[in-house]
Structures are given as structure tokens and as C-alpha cells.
Amino acid sequence: LKASPRSVQILQSLVGYYQAAGDKEKLKATLGKMAEAKPEDGKLRFTIAQQLQQAGERDAAITHYKAAIKLD
């Protein structure tokens, strides 16, 4: 992660780990880093929104759904 902090693949691996561990704070932070890594990727923003929704973070999910709609 230190060598490639903007690697969406690495960040997605961390998301899976944090989901399995039930760590919502780290999950939300890592999803935020993914959005920062590729802010113009509508499909990624949609995926982030889905993962936030599954974690019960509805307000954050709505923000990312809106961004995805604007981008695509």
C-alpha cells in the first residue's frame, strides 16, 4: 500500500478484509480513499455506494450514488 497508495485493487482487498472483520470505520475510510484515487470513475463510485449501503452507511452511499449518476 505504501508503494501504490492509489491502487484501487489493493484498496478493494482492504475493503473485503474490513467487511469480514466488521470494521465499519476503516471500511468507510478505505472506500473514501478509493473514491479519491479515481474521482471520475462513475462505475467505481456506484460500487462504493453499494458497499456503503451494505454496511448500513446510507447517507454516504447516497452521496456516492449521486456522484455516479452525474459521472455516467
C-alpha atoms as a printed R data frame, in Angstrom:
   type eleno elety resid chain resno       x      y       z
1  ATOM     1    CA   LEU     A     1   0.000  0.000   0.000
2  ATOM     2    CA   LYS     A     2   2.899  2.352   0.703
3  ATOM     3    CA   ALA     A     3   4.308  1.766  -2.786
4  ATOM     4    CA   SER     A     4   0.938  2.218  -4.511
5  ATOM     5    CA   PRO     A     5  -1.408  4.202  -2.248
6  ATOM     6    CA   ARG     A     6  -3.788  4.926  -5.153
7  ATOM     7    CA   SER     A     7  -4.095  1.285  -6.239
8  ATOM     8    CA   VAL     A     8  -7.809  0.535  -6.371
9  ATOM     9    CA   GLN     A     9  -7.083 -3.218  -6.402
10 ATOM    10    CA   ILE     A    10  -5.146 -3.025  -3.145
11 ATOM    11    CA   LEU     A    11  -7.770 -0.796  -1.564
12 ATOM    12    CA   GLN     A    12 -10.524 -3.199  -2.677
13 ATOM    13    CA   SER     A    13  -8.674 -6.037  -0.959
14 ATOM    14    CA   LEU     A    14  -8.636 -3.994   2.240
15 ATOM    15    CA   VAL     A    15 -12.365 -3.318   1.845
16 ATOM    16    CA   GLY     A    16 -13.015 -7.057   1.748
17 ATOM    17    CA   TYR     A    17 -10.936 -7.549   4.866
18 ATOM    18    CA   TYR     A    18 -12.684 -4.749   6.768
19 ATOM    19    CA   GLN     A    19 -16.105 -6.045   5.699
20 ATOM    20    CA   ALA     A    20 -15.238 -9.504   7.008
21 ATOM    21    CA   ALA     A    21 -13.868 -8.034  10.234
22 ATOM    22    CA   GLY     A    22 -16.919 -5.814  10.697
23 ATOM    23    CA   ASP     A    23 -14.779 -2.675  10.977
24 ATOM    24    CA   LYS     A    24 -17.145 -0.027   9.577
25 ATOM    25    CA   GLU     A    25 -14.881  2.942  10.284
26 ATOM    26    CA   LYS     A    26 -11.904  1.515   8.383
27 ATOM    27    CA   LEU     A    27 -14.242  0.259   5.662
28 ATOM    28    CA   LYS     A    28 -15.705  3.721   5.175
29 ATOM    29    CA   ALA     A    29 -12.260  5.354   5.213
30 ATOM    30    CA   THR     A    30 -10.881  2.900   2.661
31 ATOM    31    CA   LEU     A    31 -13.869  3.375   0.365
32 ATOM    32    CA   GLY     A    32 -13.232  7.123   0.608
33 ATOM    33    CA   LYS     A    33  -9.630  6.566  -0.478
34 ATOM    34    CA   MET     A    34 -10.886  4.566  -3.452
35 ATOM    35    CA   ALA     A    35 -13.127  7.447  -4.491
36 ATOM    36    CA   GLU     A    36 -10.194  9.857  -4.142
37 ATOM    37    CA   ALA     A    37  -7.987  7.588  -6.255
38 ATOM    38    CA   LYS     A    38 -10.398  7.697  -9.215
39 ATOM    39    CA   PRO     A    39 -12.910 10.509  -8.670
40 ATOM    40    CA   GLU     A    40 -14.102 10.487 -12.291
41 ATOM    41    CA   ASP     A    41 -14.904  6.760 -12.416
42 ATOM    42    CA   GLY     A    42 -18.696  6.502 -12.239
43 ATOM    43    CA   LYS     A    43 -18.751  2.709 -12.125
44 ATOM    44    CA   LEU     A    44 -16.344  2.698  -9.204
45 ATOM    45    CA   ARG     A    45 -18.447  5.296  -7.376
46 ATOM    46    CA   PHE     A    46 -21.512  3.081  -7.911
47 ATOM    47    CA   THR     A    47 -19.649  0.090  -6.474
48 ATOM    48    CA   ILE     A    48 -18.529  2.171  -3.491
49 ATOM    49    CA   ALA     A    49 -22.128  3.267  -2.930
50 ATOM    50    CA   GLN     A    50 -23.314 -0.349  -2.940
51 ATOM    51    CA   GLN     A    51 -20.679 -1.370  -0.420
52 ATOM    52    CA   LEU     A    52 -21.537  1.557   1.840
53 ATOM    53    CA   GLN     A    53 -25.222  0.699   1.625
54 ATOM    54    CA   GLN     A    54 -24.492 -2.908   2.611
55 ATOM    55    CA   ALA     A    55 -22.537 -1.586   5.610
56 ATOM    56    CA   GLY     A    56 -25.525  0.479   6.707
57 ATOM    57    CA   GLU     A    57 -23.920  3.806   5.756
58 ATOM    58    CA   ARG     A    58 -26.934  5.119   3.842
59 ATOM    59    CA   ASP     A    59 -26.059  8.821   3.810
60 ATOM    60    CA   ALA     A    60 -22.563  8.149   2.481
61 ATOM    61    CA   ALA     A    61 -23.999  5.700  -0.046
62 ATOM    62    CA   ILE     A    62 -26.426  8.306  -1.359
63 ATOM    63    CA   THR     A    63 -23.571 10.754  -1.878
64 ATOM    64    CA   HIS     A    64 -21.702  8.207  -3.997
65 ATOM    65    CA   TYR     A    65 -24.829  7.152  -5.919
66 ATOM    66    CA   LYS     A    66 -25.403 10.817  -6.839
67 ATOM    67    CA   ALA     A    67 -21.787 11.177  -7.947
68 ATOM    68    CA   ALA     A    68 -22.069  8.008 -10.051
69 ATOM    69    CA   ILE     A    69 -25.191  9.311 -11.778
70 ATOM    70    CA   LYS     A    70 -23.513 12.626 -12.592
71 ATOM    71    CA   LEU     A    71 -20.446 10.899 -13.999
72 ATOM    72    CA   ASP     A    72 -22.200  8.361 -16.214
